[in-house]
Coordinates of C-alpha atoms and ligand atoms in Angstrom, one line a residue:
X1 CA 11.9 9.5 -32.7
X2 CA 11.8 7.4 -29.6
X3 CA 8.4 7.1 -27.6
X4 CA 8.8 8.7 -24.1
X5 CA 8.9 6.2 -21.4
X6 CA 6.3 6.3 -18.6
X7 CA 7.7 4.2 -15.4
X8 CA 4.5 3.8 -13.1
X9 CA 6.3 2.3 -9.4
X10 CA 3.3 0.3 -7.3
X11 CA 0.1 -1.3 -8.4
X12 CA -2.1 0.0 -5.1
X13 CA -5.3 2.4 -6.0
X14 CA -3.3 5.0 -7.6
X15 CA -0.5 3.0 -9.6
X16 CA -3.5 0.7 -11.0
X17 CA -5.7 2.9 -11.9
X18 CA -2.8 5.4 -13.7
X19 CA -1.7 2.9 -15.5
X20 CA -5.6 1.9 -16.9
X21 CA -6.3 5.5 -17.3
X22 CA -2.9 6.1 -19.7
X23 CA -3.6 2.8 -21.6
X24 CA -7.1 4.5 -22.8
X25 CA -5.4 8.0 -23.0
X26 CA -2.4 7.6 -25.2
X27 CA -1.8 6.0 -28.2
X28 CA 0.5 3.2 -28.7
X29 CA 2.6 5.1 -30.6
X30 CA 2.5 8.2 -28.2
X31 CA 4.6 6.4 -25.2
X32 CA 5.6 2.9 -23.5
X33 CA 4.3 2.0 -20.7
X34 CA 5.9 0.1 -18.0
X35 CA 4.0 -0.7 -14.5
X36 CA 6.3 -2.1 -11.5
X37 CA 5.0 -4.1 -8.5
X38 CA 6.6 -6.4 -5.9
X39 CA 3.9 -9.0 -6.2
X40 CA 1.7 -10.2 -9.6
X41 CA -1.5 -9.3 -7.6
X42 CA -3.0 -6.1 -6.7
X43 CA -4.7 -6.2 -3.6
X44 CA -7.6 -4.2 -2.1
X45 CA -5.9 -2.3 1.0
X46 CA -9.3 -1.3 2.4
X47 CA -10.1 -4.9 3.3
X48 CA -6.7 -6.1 4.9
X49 CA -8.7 -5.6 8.1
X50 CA -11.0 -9.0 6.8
X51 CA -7.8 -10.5 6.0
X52 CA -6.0 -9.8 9.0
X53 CA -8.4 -11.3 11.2
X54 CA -9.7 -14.3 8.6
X55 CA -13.4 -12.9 8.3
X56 CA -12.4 -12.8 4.4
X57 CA -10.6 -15.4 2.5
X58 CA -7.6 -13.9 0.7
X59 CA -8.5 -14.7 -3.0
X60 CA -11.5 -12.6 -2.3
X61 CA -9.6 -9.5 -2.1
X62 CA -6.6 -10.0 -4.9
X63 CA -6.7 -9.4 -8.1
X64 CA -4.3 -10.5 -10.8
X65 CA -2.6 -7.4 -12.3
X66 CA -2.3 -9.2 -15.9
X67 CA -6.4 -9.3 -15.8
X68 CA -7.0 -5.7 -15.4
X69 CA -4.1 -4.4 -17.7
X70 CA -4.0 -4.8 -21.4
X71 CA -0.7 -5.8 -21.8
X72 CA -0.4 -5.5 -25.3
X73 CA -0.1 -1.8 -23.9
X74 CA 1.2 -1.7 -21.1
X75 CA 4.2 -4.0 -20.1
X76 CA 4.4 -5.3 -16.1
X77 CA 7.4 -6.1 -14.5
X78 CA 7.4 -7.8 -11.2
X79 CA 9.6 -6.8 -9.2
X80 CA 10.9 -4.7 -5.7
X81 CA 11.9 -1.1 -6.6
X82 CA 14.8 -0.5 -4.1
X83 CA 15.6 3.0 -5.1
X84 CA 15.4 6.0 -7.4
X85 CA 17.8 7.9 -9.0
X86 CA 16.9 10.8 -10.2
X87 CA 19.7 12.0 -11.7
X88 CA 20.4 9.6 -14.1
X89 CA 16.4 9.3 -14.6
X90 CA 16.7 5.3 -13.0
X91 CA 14.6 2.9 -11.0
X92 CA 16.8 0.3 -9.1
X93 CA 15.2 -3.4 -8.5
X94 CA 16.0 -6.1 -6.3
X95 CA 15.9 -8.6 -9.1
X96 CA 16.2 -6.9 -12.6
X97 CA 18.6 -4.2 -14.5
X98 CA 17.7 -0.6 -13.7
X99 CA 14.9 0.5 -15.5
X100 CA 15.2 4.0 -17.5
X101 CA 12.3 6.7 -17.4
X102 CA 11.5 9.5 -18.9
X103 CA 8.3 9.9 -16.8
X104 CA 8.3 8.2 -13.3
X105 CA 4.8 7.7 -11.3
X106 CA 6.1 7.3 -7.7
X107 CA 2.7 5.3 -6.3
X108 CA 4.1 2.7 -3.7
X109 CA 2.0 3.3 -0.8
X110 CA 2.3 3.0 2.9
X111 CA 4.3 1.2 5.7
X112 CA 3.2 1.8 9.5
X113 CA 4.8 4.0 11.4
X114 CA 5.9 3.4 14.9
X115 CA 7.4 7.1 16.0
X116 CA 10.4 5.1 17.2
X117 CA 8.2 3.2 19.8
X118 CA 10.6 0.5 21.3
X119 CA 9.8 -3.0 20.3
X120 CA 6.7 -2.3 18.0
X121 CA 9.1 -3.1 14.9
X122 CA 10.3 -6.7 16.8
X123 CA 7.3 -7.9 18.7
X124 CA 4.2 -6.3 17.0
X125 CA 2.0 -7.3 14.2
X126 CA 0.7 -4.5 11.9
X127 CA -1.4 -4.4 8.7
X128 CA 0.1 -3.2 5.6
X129 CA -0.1 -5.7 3.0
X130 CA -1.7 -8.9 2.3
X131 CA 1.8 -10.6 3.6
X132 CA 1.2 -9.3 7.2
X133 CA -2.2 -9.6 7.2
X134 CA -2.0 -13.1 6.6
X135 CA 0.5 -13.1 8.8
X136 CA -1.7 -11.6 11.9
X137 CA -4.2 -14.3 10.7
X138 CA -1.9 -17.2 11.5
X139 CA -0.6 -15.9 14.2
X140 CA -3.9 -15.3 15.8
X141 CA -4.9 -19.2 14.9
X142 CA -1.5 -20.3 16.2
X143 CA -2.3 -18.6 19.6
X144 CA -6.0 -19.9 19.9
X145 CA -4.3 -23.4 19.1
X146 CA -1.6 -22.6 22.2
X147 CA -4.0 -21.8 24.5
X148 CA -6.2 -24.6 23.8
X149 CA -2.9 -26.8 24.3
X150 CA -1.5 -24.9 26.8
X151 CA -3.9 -23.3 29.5
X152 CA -6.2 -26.3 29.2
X153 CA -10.3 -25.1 29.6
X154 CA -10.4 -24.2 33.1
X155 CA -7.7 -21.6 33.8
X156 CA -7.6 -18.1 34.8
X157 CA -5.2 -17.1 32.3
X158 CA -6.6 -14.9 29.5
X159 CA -5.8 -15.1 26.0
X160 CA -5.8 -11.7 25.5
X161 CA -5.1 -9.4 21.9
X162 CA -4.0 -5.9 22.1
X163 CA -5.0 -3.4 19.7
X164 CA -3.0 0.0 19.4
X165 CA -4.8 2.8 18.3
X166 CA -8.4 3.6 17.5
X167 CA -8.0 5.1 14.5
X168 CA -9.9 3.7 11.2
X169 CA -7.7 0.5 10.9
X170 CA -7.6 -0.2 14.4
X171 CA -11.2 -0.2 14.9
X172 CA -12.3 -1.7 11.7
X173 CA -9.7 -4.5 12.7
X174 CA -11.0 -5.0 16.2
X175 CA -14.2 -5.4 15.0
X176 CA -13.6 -8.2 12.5
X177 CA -11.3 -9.8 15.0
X178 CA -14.0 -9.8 17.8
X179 CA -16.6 -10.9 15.4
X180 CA -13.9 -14.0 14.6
X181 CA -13.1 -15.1 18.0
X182 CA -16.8 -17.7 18.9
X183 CA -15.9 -19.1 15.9
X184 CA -12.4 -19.6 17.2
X185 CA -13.1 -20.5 20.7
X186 CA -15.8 -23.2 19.3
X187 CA -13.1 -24.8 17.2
X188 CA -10.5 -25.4 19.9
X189 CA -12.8 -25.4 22.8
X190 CA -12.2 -22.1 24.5
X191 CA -14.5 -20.4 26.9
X192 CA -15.6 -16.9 24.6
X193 CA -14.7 -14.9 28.7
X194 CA -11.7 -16.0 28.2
X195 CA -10.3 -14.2 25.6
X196 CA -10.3 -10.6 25.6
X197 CA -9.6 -7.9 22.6
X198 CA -8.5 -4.6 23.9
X199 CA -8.1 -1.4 22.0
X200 CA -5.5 0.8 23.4
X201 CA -5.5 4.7 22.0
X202 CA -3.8 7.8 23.4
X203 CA -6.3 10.3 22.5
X204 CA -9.3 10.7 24.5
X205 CA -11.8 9.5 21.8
X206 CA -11.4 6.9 18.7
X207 CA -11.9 7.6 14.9
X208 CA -10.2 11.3 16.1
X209 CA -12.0 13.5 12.6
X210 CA -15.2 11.7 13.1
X211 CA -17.8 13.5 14.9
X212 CA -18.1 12.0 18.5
X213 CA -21.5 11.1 18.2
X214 CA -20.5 8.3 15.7
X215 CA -17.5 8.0 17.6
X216 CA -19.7 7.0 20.2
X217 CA -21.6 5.0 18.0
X218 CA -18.5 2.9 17.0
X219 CA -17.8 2.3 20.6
X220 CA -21.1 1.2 21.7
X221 CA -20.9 -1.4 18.4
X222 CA -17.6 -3.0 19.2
X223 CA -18.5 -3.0 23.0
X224 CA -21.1 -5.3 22.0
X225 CA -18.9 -7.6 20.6
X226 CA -17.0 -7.8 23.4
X227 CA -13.8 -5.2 22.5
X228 CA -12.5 -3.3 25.7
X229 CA -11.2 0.2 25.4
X230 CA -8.6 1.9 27.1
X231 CA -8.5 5.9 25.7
X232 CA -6.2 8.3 27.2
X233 CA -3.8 5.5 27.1
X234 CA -0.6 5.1 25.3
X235 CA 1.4 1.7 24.0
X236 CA 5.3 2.9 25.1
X237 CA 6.7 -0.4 24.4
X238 CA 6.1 -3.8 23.1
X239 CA 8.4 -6.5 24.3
X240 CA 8.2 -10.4 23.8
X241 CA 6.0 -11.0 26.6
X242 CA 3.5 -8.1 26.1
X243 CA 3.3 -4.4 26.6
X244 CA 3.7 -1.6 28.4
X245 CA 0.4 1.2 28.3
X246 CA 1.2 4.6 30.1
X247 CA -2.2 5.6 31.3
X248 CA -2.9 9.0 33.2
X249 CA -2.6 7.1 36.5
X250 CA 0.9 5.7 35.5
X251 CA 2.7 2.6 33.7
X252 CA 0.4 -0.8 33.3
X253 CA 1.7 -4.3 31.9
X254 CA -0.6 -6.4 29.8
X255 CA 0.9 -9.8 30.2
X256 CA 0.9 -12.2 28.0
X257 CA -0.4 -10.3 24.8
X258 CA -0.4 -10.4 21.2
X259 CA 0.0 -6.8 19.8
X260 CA -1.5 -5.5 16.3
X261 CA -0.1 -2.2 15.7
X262 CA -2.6 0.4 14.0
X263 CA -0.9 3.7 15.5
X264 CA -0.6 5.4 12.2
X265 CA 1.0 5.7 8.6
X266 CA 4.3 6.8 6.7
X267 CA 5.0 6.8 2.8
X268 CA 7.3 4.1 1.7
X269 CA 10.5 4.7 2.6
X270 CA 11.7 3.8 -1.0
X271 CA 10.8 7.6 -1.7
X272 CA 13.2 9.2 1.4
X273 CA 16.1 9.9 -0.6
X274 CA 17.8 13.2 -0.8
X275 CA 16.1 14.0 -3.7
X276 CA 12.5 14.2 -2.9
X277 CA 12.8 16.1 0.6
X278 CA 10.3 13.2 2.1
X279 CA 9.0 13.9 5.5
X280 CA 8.0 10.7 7.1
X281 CA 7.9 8.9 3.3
X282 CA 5.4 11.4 2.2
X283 CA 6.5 13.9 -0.4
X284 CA 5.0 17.2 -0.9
X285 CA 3.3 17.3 -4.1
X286 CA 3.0 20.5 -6.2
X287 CA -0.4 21.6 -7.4
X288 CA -0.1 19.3 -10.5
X289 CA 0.7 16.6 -8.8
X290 CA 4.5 16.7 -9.4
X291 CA 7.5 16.1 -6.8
X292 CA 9.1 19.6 -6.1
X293 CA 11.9 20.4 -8.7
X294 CA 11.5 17.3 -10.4
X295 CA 9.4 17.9 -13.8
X296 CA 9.0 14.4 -15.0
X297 CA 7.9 12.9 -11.6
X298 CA 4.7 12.6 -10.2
X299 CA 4.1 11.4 -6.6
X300 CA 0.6 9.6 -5.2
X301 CA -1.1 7.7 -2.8
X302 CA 0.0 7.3 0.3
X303 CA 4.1 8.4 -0.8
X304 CA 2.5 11.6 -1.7
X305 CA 1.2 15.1 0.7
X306 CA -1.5 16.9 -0.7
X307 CA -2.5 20.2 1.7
X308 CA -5.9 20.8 2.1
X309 CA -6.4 24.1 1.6
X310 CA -9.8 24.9 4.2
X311 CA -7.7 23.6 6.9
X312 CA -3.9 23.9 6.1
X313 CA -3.1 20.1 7.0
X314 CA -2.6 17.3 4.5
X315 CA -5.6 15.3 3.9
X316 CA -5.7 11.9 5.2
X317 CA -3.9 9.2 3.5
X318 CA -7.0 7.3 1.7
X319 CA -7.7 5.0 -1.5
X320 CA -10.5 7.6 -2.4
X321 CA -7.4 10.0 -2.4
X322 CA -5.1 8.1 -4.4
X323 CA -8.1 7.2 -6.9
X324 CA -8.7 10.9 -7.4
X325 CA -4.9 11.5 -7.9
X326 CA -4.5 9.1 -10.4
X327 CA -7.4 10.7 -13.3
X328 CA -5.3 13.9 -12.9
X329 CA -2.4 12.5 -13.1
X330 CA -2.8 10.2 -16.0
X331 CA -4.1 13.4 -18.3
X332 CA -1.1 15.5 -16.6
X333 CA 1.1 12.6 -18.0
X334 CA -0.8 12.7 -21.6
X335 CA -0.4 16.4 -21.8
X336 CA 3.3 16.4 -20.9
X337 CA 4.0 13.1 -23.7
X338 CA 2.4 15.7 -26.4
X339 CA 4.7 18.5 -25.8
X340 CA 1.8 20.4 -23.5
X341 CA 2.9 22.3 -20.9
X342 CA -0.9 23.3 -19.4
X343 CA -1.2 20.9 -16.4
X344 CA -4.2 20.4 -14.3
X345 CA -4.4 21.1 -11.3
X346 CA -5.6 18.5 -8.3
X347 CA -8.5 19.8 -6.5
X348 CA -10.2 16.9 -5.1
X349 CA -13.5 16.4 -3.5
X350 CA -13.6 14.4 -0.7
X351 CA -17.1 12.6 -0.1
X352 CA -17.1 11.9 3.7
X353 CA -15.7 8.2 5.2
X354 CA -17.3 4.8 5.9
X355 CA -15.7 2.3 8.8
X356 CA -17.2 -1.1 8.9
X357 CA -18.0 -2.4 12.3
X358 CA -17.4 -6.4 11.8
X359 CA -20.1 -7.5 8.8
X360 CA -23.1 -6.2 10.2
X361 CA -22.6 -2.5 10.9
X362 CA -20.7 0.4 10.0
X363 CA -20.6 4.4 10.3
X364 CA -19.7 7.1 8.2
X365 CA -19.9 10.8 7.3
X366 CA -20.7 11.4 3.3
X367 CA -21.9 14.4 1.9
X368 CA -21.9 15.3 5.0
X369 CA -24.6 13.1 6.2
X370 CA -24.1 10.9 9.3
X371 CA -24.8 6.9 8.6
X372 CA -25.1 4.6 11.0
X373 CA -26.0 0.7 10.7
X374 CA -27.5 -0.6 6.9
X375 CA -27.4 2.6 5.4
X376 CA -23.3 3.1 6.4
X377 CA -23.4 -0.5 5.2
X378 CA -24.7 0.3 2.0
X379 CA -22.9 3.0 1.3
X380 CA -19.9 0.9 1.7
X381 CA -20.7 -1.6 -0.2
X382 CA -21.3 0.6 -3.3
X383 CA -18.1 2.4 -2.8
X384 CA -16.6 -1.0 -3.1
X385 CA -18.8 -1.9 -5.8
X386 CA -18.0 1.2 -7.7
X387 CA -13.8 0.6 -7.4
X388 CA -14.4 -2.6 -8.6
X389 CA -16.4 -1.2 -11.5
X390 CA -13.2 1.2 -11.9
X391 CA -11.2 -1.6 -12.5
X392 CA -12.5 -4.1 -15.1
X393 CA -16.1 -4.9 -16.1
X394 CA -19.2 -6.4 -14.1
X395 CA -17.9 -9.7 -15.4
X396 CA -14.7 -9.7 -13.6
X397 CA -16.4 -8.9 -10.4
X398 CA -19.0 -11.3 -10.8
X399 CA -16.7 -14.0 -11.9
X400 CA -14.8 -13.4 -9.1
X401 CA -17.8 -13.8 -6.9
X402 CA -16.1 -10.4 -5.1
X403 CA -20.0 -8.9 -5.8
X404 CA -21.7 -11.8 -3.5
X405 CA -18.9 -11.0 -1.1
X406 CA -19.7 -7.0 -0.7
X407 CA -23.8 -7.9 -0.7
X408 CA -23.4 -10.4 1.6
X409 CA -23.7 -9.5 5.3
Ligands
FAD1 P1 -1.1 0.9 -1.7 O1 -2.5 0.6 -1.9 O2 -0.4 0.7 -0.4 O3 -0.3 0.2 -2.9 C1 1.1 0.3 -3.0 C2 1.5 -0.8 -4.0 O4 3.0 -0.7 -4.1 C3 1.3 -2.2 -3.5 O5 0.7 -3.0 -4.6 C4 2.6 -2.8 -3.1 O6 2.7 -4.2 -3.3 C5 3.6 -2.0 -4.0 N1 4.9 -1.8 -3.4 C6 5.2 -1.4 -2.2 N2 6.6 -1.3 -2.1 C7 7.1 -1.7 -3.3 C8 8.4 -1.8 -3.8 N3 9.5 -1.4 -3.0 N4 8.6 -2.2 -5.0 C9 7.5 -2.6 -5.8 N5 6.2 -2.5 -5.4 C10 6.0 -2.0 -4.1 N6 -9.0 4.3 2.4 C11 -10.2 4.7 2.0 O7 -10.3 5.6 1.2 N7 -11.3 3.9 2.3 C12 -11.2 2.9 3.1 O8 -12.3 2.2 3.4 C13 -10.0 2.5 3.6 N8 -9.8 1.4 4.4 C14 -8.6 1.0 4.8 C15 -8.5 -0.2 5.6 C16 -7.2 -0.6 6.0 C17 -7.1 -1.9 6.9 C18 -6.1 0.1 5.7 C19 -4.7 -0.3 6.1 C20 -6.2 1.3 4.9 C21 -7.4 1.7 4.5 N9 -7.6 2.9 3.7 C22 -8.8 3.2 3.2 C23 -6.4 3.6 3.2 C24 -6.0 3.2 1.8 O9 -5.9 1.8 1.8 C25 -4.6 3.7 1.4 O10 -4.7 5.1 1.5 C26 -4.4 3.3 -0.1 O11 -4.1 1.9 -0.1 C27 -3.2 4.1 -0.7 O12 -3.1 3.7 -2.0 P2 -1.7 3.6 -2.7 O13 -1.9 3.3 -4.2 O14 -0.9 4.9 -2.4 O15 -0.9 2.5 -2.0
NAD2 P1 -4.4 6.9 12.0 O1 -3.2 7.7 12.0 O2 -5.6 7.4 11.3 O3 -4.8 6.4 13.4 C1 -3.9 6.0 14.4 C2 -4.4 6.1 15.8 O4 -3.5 5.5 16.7 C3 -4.7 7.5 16.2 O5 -6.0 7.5 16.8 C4 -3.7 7.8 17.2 O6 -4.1 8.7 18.3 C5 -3.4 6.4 17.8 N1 -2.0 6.3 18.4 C6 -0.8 6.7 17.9 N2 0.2 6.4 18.7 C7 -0.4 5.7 19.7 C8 0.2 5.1 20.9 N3 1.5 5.1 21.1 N4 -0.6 4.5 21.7 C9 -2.0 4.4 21.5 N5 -2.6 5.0 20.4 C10 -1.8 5.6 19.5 O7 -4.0 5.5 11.2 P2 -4.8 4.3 10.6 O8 -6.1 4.1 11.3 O9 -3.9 3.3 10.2 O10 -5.3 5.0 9.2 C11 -4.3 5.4 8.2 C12 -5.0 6.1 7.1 O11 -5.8 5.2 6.4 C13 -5.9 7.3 7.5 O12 -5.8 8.3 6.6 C14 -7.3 6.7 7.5 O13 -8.3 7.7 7.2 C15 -7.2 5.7 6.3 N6 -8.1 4.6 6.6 C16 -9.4 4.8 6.2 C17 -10.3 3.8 6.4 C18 -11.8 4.0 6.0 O14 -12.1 5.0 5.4 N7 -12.7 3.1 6.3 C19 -9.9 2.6 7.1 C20 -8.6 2.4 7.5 C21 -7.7 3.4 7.2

């Protein structure tokens, strides 16, 4: 008999990390294995924020897929999934035939959302993938270099970046970016006053979740630095020359500016076809991890909406998630390739959250315990550590010199 085909779409944390779980799980003559992704690399989403603002050099933080697959198991196409039919059990590409399943992993992440903000799509910058993060890195070089040219050194014009929305990637971003700009203003000979980082967020407090106390922590850190904050304050549109805030006192312009977008996430949009019922790209999964009325399909990551049952609201959209999602899933997929029917089902245990603060501090909540500082610091680096550990052997990470670059302060 034919061996079942497992299609895993997306090589993020939980595509990855399925596809290295299977390859130890089944047999080579229990199923194939195929894994999609649009790019050769995988990348590690929970330091775009390094990227975006050039406090990490890109190589640091991709990986080649072909080095932490055995691909005499499993067999990688690259390649952009444009849709998926479900009915004829089909994955559509951009480049290549469709690709027949007979189990589908639907892992292909997030896109930002704008809620239909006017001009966000057009005129902002945002951080989903290494492609726009190094695009937010240029563009942030490209206007230190214009405003060297342009304003000459003893102007009153500020070069000024907007941030929108305090939430974990806008702050984390804010702080590397803050912690970038002497070194930016030293190289083209720009007075540090004269360039100003500005986090914009509608809700009266940033990291909303946290507790305020670190909240407060996090906002006494990145005042430090230098980053303004406007709370109660929301971005209504973004237009070529800047943007628009509304603030309780009315409408403000911030003129000229250069907008990052961190107001929040949606599931790929790949997965909002009829089939799935997707609400903002997320699909609801069952308690086994499987789309709804689709028995062969299981949905993760970011594309995915798990509800946690203490509080009645999906968690939060994380890699520590998506890496929990993908142990059940893999032995879900294992027992379904034998003819099981006796699936697990996905309880996870979520261990708290750590946001750096630029390289030198961070705050978190794990176990329950509030970090601040080194031991925040720490923590993050061995959660780093640890997914690195997840993903290959000590001598890829020290070959890689990715180890040095979590130690390091
Ligand atoms: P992703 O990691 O987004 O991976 C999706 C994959 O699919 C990518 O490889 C992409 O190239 C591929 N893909 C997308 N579209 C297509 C297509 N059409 N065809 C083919 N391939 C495609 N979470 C934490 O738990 N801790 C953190 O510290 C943390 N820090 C973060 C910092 C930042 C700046 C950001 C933006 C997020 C952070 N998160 C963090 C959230 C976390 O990164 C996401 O929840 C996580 O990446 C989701 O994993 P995923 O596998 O679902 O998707
Ligand atoms: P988010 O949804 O968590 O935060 C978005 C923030 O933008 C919110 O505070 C919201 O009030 C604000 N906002 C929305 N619209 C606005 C507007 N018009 N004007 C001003 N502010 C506005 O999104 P995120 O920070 O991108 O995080 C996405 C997911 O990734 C979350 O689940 C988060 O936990 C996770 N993440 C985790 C880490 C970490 O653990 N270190 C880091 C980054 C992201």
């Amino acid at each position: 008999t034919k061996k079942p085909r497992i299609v895993i779409l997306g090589a993020g944390y939980a595509g990855i990390l399925t596809a290295r779980r299977l390859q130890k799980l089944l047999r080579h003559d229990e199923a194939e294995i195929v894994l999609v992704n649009k790019h050769s690399y995988h990348y590690l989403t929970t330091w775009l924020h390094k990227a975006a603002a050039g406090t990490v050099e890109d190589e640091r933080i991709t990986i080649a897929i072909k080095d932490v697959i055995d691909s005499r198991r499993i067999r990688f196409i690259k390649d952009t999934v444009t849709e998926v039919e479900t009915t004829t059990q089909r994955v559509m590409l951009c480049h290549g035939e469709p690709l027949a399943y007979d189990y589908l992993v639907l892992a292909l992440g997030f896109e930002r959302a704008d809620f239909g903000i006017p001009g966000i799509k057009e005129h902002a910058l945002a951080i989903c993938s290494m492609n726009s993060a190094r695009q937010i890195r240029l563009t942030v070089e490209a206007r230190f270099a214009e405003f060297a040219k342009q304003k000459g050194r003893d102007g009153q014009e500020k070069l000024t970046f907007v941030v929108g929305g305090a939430g974990f990637t806008g702050i984390e971003f804010a702080a590397e970016l803050a912690e970038r700009i002497p070194a930016l203003c030293r190289q083209h000979g720009i007075d540090r006053q004269r360039v100003q980082v500005i986090n914009v967020e509608g809700a009266p407090a940033l990291l909303g979740g946290f507790a305020p106390a670190l909240a407060e922590y996090a906002k006494a850190s990145l005042e430090n630095m230098g980053v303004q904050f406007r709370l109660s304050t929301r971005i209504q549109s973004v237009d070529r020359d800047g943007v628009t805030l509304l603030t309780e006192a009315g409408e403000e312009r911030i003129t000229p500016a250069t907008v990052i977008w961190t107001g929040g996430v949606q599931g790929n949009r790949v997965v909002c076809n009829e089939d799935f019922a997707a609400v903002r790209g997320r699909i609801a999964a069952e308690k086994d991890l499987r789309a709804p009325g689709h028995d062969n399909v299981f949905v993760l990551g970011d594309c995915s909406a798990v509800i946690d049952k203490r509080t009645g609201r999906p968690f939060p959209p994380t890699a520590q998630l998506a890496i929990l999602q993908s142990a059940v899933c893999a032995e879900n997929l294992a027992t379904l390739v034998r003819g099981g029917s006796d699936l697990k089902e996905f309880v996870p245990f979520i261990k708290g959250a750590v946001a750096s603060l630029g390289s030198h501090d961070a705050v978190g909540e794990v176990f329950g315990i509030e970090l601040r500082g080194r031991l925040a610091m720490m923590m993050k680096a061995i959660i780093d550590i640890r997914y690195m550990a997840m993903l290959g052997n000590l001598r890829l990470l020290l070959g890689k010199g990715k180890l040095a670059a979590y130690v390091a302060p």
